[in-house]
Short mmCIF file of C-alpha atoms (C1' of nucleotides) in Angstrom, two decimals:
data_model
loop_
_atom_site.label_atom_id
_atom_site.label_comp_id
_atom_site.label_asym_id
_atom_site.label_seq_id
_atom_site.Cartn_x
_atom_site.Cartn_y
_atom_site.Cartn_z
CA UNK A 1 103.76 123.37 119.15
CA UNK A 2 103.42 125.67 116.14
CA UNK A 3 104.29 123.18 112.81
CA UNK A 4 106.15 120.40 114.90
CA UNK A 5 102.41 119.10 115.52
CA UNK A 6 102.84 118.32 111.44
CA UNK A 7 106.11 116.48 111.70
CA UNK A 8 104.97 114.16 114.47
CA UNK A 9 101.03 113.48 112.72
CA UNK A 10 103.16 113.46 109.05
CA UNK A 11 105.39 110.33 110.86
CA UNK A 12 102.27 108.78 112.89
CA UNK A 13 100.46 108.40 109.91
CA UNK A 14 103.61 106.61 108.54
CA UNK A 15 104.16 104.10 110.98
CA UNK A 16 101.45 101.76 110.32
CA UNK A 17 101.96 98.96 108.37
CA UNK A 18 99.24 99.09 106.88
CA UNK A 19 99.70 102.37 106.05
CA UNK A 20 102.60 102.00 104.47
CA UNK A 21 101.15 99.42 102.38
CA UNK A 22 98.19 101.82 101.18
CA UNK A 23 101.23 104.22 100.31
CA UNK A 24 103.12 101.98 98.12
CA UNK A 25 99.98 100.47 95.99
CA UNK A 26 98.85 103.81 95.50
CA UNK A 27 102.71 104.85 94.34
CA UNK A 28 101.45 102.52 91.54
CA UNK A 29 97.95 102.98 90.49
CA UNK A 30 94.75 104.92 92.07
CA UNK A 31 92.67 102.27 94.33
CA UNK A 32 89.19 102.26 95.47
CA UNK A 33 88.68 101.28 99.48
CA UNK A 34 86.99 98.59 98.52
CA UNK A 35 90.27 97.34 96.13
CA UNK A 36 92.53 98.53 99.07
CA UNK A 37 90.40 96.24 101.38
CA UNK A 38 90.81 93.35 99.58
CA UNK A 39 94.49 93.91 98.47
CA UNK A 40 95.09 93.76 102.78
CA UNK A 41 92.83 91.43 103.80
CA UNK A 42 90.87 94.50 105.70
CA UNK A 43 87.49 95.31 106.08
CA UNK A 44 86.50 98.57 104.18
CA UNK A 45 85.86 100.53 107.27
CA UNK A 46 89.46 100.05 108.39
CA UNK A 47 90.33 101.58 105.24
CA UNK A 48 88.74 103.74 104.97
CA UNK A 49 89.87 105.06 108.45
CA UNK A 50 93.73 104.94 107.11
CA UNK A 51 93.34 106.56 104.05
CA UNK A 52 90.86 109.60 106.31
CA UNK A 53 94.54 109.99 107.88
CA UNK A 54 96.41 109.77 104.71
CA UNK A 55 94.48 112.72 103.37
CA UNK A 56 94.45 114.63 106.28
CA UNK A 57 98.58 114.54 106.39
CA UNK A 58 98.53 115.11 102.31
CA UNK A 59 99.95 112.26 101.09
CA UNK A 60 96.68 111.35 99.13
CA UNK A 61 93.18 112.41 97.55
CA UNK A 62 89.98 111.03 96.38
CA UNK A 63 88.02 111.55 93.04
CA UNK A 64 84.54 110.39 92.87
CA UNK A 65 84.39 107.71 89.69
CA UNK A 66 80.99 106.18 89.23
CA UNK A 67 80.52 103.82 92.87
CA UNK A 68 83.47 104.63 94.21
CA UNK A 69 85.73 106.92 95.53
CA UNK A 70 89.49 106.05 93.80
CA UNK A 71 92.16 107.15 95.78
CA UNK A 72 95.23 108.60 94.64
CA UNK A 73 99.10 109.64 95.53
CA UNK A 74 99.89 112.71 96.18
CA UNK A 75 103.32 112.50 94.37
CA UNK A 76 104.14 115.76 94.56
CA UNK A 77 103.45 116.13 98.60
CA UNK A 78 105.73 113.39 98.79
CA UNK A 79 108.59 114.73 97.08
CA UNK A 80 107.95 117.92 99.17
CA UNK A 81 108.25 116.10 102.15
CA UNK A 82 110.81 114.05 101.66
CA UNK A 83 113.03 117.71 101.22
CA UNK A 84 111.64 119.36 103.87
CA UNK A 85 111.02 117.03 107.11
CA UNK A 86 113.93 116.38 107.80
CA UNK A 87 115.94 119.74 106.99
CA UNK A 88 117.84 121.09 109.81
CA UNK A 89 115.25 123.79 110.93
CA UNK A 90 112.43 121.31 110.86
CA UNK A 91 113.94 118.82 113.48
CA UNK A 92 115.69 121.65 115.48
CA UNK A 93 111.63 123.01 115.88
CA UNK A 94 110.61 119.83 117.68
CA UNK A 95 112.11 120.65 120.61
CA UNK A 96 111.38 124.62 120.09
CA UNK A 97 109.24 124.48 123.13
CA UNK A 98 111.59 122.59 125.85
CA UNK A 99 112.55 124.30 128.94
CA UNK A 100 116.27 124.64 128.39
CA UNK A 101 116.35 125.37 132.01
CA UNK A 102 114.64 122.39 133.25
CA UNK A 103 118.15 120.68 134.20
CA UNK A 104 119.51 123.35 135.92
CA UNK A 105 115.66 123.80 137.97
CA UNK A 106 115.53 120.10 138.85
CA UNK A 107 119.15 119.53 140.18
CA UNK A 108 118.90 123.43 141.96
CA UNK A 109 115.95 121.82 143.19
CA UNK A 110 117.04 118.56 144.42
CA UNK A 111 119.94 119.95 146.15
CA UNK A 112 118.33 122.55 148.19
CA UNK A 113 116.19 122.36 151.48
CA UNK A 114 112.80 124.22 151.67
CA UNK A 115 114.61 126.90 153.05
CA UNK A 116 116.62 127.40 150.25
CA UNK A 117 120.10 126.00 151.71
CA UNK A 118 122.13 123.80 150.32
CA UNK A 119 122.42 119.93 151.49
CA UNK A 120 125.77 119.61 150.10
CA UNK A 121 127.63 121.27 147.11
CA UNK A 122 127.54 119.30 144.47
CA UNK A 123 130.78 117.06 143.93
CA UNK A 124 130.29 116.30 140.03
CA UNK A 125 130.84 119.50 138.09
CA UNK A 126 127.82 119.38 135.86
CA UNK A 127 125.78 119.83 138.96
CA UNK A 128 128.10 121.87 140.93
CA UNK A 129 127.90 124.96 137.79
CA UNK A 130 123.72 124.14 137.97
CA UNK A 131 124.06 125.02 141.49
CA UNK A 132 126.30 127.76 141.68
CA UNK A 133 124.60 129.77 138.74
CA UNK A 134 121.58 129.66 140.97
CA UNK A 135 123.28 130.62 143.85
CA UNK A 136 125.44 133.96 141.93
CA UNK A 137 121.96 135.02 141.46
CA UNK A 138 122.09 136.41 145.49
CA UNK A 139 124.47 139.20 144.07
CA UNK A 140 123.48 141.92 142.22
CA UNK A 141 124.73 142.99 138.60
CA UNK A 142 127.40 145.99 139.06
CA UNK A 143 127.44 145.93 142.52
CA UNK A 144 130.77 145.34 144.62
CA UNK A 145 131.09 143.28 147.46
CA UNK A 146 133.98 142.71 149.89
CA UNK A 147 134.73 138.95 151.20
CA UNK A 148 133.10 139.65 154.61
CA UNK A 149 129.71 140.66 152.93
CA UNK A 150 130.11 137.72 150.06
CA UNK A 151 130.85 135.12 152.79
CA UNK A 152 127.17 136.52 154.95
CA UNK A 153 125.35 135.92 151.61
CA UNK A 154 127.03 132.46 151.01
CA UNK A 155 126.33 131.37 154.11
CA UNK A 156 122.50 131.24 153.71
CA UNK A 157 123.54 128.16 151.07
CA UNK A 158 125.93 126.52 153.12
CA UNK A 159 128.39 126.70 155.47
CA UNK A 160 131.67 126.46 153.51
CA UNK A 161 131.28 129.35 152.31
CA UNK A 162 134.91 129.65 151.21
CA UNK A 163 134.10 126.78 148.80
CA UNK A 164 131.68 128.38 147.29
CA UNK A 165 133.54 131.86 146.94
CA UNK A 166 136.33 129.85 144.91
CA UNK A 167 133.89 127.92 142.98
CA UNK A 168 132.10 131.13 141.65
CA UNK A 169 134.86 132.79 140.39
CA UNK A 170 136.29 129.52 139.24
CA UNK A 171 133.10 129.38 137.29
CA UNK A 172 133.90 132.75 136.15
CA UNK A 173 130.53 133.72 137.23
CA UNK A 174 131.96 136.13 139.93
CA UNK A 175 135.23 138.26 139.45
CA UNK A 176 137.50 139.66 142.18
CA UNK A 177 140.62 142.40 142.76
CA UNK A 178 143.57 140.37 142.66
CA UNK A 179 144.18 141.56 145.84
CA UNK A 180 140.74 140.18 146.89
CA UNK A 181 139.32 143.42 148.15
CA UNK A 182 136.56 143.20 146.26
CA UNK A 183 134.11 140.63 144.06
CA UNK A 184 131.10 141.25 141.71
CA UNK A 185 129.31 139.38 139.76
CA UNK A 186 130.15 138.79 136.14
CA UNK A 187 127.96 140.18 133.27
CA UNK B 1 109.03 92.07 104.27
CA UNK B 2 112.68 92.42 103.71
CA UNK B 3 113.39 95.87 104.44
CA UNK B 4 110.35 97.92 103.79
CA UNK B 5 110.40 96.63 108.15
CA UNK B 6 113.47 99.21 108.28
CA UNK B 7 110.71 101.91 106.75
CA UNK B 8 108.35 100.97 109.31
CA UNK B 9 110.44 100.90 112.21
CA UNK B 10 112.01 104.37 111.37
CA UNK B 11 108.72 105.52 111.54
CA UNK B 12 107.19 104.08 114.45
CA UNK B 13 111.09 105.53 116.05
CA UNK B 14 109.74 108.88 114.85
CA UNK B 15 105.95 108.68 115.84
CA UNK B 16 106.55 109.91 119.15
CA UNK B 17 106.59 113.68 120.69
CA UNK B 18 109.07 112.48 122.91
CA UNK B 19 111.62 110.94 120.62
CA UNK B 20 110.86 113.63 118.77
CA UNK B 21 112.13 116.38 120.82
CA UNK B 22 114.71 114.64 121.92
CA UNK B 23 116.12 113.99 118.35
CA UNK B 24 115.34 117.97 118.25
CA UNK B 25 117.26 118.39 121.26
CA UNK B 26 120.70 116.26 120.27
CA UNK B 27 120.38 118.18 117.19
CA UNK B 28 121.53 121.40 118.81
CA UNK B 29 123.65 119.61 121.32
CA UNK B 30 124.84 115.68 123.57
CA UNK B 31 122.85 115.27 126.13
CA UNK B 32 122.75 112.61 128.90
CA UNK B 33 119.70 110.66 129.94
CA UNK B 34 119.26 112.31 133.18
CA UNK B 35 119.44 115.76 131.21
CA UNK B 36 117.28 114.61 128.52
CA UNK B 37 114.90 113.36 131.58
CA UNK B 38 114.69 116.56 133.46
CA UNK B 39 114.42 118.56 130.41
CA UNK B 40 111.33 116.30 128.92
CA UNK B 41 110.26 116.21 132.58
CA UNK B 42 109.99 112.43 132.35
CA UNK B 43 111.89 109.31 133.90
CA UNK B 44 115.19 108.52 132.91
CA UNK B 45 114.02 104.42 132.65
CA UNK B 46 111.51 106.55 130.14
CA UNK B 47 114.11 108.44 128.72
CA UNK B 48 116.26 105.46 128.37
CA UNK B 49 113.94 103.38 126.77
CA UNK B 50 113.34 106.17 124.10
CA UNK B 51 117.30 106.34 123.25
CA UNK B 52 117.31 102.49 122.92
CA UNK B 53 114.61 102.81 119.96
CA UNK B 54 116.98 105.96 118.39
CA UNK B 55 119.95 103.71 118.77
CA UNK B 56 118.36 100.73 117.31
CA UNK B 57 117.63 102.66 113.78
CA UNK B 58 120.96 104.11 114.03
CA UNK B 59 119.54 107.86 114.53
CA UNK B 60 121.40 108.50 117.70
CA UNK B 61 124.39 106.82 119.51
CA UNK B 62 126.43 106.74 122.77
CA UNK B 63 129.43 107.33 124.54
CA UNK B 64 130.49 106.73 128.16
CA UNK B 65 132.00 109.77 129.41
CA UNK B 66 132.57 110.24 133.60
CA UNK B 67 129.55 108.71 135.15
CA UNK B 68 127.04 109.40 132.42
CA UNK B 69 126.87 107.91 128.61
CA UNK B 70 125.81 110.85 126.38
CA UNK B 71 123.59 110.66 123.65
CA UNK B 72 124.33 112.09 120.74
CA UNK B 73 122.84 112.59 116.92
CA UNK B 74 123.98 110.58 113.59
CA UNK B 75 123.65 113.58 111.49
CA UNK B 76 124.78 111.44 108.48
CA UNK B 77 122.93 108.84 109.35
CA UNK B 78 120.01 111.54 109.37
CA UNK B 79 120.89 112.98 106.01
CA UNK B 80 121.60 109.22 104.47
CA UNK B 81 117.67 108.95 105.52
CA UNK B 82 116.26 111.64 104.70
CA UNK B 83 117.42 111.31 101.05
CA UNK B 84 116.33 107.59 100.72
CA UNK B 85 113.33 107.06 103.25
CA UNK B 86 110.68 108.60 100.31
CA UNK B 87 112.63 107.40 97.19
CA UNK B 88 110.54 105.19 94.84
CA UNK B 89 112.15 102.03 95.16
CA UNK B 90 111.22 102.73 99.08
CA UNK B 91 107.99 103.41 98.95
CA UNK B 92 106.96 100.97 96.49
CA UNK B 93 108.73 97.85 98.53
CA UNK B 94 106.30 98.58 101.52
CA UNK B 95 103.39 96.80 99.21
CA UNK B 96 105.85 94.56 97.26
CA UNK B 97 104.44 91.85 99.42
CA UNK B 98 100.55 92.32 98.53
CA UNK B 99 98.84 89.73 96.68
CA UNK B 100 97.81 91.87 93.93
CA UNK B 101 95.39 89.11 92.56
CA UNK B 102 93.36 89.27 95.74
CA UNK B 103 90.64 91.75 94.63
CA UNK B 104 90.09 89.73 91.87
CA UNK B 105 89.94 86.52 93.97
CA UNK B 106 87.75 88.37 96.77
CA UNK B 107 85.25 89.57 93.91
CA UNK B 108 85.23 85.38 92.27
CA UNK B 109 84.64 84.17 95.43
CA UNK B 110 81.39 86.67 96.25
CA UNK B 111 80.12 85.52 93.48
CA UNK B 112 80.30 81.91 92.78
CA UNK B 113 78.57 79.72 94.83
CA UNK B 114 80.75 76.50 96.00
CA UNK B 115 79.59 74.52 93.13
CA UNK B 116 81.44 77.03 91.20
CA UNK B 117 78.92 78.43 89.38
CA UNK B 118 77.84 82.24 89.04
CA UNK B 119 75.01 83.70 91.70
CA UNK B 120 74.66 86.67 88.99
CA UNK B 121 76.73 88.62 86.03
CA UNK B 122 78.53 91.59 87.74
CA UNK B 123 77.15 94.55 86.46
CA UNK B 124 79.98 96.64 87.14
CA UNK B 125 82.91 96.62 84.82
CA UNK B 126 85.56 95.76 87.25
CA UNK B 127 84.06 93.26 88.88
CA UNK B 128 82.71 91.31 85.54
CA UNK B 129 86.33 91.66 84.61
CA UNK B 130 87.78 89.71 87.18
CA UNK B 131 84.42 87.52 86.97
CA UNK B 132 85.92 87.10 83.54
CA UNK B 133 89.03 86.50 83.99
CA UNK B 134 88.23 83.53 86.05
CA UNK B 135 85.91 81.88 83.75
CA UNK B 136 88.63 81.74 80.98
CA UNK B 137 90.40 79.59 82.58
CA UNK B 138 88.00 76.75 81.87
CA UNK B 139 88.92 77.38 78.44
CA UNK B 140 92.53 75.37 77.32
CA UNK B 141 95.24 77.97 75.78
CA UNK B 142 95.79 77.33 71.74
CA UNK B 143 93.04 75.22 71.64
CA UNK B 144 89.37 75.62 69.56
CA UNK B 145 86.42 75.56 70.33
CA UNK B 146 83.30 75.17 68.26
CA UNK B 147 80.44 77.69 69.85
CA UNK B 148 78.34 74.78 71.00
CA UNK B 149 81.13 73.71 72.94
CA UNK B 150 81.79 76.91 74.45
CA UNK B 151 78.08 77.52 75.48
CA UNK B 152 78.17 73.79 76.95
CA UNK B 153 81.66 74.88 79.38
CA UNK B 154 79.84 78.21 80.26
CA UNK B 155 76.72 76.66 81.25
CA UNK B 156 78.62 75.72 84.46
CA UNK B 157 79.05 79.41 85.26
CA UNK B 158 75.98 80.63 84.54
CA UNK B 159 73.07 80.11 81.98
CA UNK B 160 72.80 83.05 80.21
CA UNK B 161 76.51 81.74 78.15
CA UNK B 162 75.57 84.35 75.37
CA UNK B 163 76.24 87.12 77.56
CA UNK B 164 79.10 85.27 79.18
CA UNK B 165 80.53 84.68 75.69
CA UNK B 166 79.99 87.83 74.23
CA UNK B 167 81.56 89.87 76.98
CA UNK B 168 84.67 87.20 77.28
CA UNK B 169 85.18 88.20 73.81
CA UNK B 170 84.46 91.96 74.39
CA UNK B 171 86.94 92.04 77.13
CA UNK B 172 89.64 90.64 74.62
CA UNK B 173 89.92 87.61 76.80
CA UNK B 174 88.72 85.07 73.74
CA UNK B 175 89.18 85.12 70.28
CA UNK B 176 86.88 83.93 67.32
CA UNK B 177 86.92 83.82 63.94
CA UNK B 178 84.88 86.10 61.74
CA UNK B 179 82.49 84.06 61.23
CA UNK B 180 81.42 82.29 64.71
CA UNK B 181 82.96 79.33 63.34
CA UNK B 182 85.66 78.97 66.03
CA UNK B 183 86.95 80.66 69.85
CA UNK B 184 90.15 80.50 71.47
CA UNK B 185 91.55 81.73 74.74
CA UNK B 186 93.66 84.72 73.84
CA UNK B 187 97.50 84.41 75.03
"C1'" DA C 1 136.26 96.80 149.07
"C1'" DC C 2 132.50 100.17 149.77
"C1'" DT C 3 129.44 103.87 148.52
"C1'" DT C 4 127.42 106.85 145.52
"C1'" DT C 5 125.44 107.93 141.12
"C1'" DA C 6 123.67 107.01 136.37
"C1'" DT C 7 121.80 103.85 133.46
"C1'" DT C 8 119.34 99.88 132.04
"C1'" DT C 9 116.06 96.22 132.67
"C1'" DT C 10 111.77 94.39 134.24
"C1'" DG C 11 106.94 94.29 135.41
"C1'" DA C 12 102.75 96.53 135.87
"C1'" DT C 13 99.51 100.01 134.49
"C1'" DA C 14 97.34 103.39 131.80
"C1'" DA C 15 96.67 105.68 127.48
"C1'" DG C 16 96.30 105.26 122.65
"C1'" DT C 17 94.87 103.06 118.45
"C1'" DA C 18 93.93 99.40 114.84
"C1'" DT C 19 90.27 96.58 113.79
"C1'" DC C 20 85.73 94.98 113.19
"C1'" DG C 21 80.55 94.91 112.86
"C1'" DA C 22 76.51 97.54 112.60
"C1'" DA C 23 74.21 101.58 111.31
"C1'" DT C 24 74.17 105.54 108.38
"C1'" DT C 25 75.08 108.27 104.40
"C1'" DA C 26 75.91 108.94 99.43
"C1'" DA C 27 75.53 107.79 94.76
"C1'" DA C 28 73.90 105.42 90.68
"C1'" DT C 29 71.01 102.37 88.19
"C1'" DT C 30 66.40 100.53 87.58
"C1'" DA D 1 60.72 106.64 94.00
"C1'" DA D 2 63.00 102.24 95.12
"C1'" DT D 3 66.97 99.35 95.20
"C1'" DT D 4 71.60 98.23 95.05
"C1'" DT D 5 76.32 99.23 96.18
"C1'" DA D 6 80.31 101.84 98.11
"C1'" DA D 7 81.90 104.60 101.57
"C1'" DT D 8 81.79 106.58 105.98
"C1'" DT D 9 80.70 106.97 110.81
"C1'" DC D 10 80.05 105.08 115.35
"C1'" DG D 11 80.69 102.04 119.25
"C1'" DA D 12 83.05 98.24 121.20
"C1'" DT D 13 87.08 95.34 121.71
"C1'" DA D 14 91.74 93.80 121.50
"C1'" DC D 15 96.34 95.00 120.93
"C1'" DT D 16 100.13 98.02 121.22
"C1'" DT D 17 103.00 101.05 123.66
"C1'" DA D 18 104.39 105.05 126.68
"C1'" DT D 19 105.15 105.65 131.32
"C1'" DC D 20 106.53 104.82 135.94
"C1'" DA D 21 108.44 102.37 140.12
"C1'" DA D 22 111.48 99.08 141.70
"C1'" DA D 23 115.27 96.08 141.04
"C1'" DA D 24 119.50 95.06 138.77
"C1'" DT D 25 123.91 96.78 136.38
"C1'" DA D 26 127.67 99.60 135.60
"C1'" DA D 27 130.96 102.88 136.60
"C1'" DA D 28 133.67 106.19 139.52
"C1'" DG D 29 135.42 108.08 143.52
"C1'" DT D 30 136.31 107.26 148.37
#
DNA sequence: ACTTTATTTTGATAAGTATCGAATTAAATT
DNA sequence: AATTTAATTCGATACTTATCAAAATAAAGT
């Protein structure tokens, strides 16, 4: 939540009607609150609490003049804006701080006991490679196994452990000797 | 409020850290709802509800694909926005339906009692102004007006009418000839 | 046809916020 | 200094909306 806290106060303070409205007048001419009030049919204390979030996103300023306090576009914070909130890195940043491994964590959790075995394995495939890149994580990097020792290690998942062999290096997330002498898990 | 409502509702579609992230998200990538959901760690019925608002401003839309309908990102549609949303002719339709006359009808009515006649001068210029421009009115357009006349219509307003009349004629609102002999409502 | 799974819809609830009125502050004229 | 006027702040209220749980749909595999 570095600067996508400014995208998502820039847009809140844009979707208010009567926001919008203050926006467009002032795209005109400078207004005081009290103008602005009467222009909406609002009391000045409503106004003024838009316009306090107007200025605190940019889009406008005050002058003192005389009485009042004439508010004023920030023309040149909009055009900014309008370039830069929705450029490529800007939207990609809202969702900078999602766990990208949340999926594979909830359906690793949902399909395994408090032990850590397996219910079932996963039919649909989505699911099934959440699952199994969990479970390749019971092998070390480097290390060689042969099928008897694989199948022990498999078996504290679930019972078919042949499944699960096949599915692993279907995945490509274990390799094996053609002649199946050995397996290891892929880098 | 013909389409300055499509500015508001874009908005209020963007005005949310969910919606935002997950706009963030389908930027880099489809998702379905239950990914989206374990990834924002919220409901899918949340989740869904959240697409339906993308889908309805035309940011995102779906496809049915094996059991789940993915979500995925109008990037034009993005681009076509983000070019138009701040343009000018946008920004000044959100206040295109303001009365723009109701300052000056909100300052008449403070000050006239309902007999129609003035509780005080304003003081201040802007409100005298629209003071003014109210009182003219009670003068006919391409008509004259002998300045016994004039001070006999402005007694309804108020009865100081040489102040009245000098400043409707200061303010350019009434004419008169050089030598008193005559006023007119200026066109 | 039946079952499983994902999605959508529907209420209900809780959190957020727009609005107002009253009190306070600020500024200018008398 | 005192008074008027505009703006802001504060507290309360009403309205909106994000969220969830449960029920209803939809879609696919058995």
């Amino acid at each position: 939540m570095t600067e996508n806290t400014e995208l998502l106060t820039m847009f809140k303070a844009l979707a208010d009607a009567n926001r919008l409205k203050i926006v467009g007048l002032l795209a005109g001419q400078p207004y005081s609150v009290e103008e602005l009030a009467a222009l909406l049919g609002l009391k000045a204390s409503t106004v003024s609490h838009h316009l306090a979030r107007l200025v605190k996103v940019g889009l406008v300023n005050a002058r003192a003049e005389g009485y009042y306090s004439v508010y004023q576009l920030d023309k040149s914070a909009l055009e900014t804006m309008s370039r830069s909130l929705f450029s490529p890195e800007k939207i990609t940043s809202t969702a900078e701080d999602v766990d990208l491994d949340a999926y594979d964590h909830k359906v690793v959790a949902d399909y395994t006991r408090r032990d850590g075995s397996l219910k079932t394995i996963p039919a649909q495939r989505k699911k099934l490679d959440a699952v199994l890149r969990h479970v390749v994580q019971a092998f070390e990097t480097g290390k060689h196994y042969n099928e008897k020792r694989v199948n022990e290690i498999l078996s504290a998942y679930h019972e078919d452990t042949a499944s699960l062999r096949r599915e692993l290096v279907g995945a490509g997330l274990m390799k094996r000797e053609r002649d199946g002498s050995a397996y290891w898990r892929a880098e």
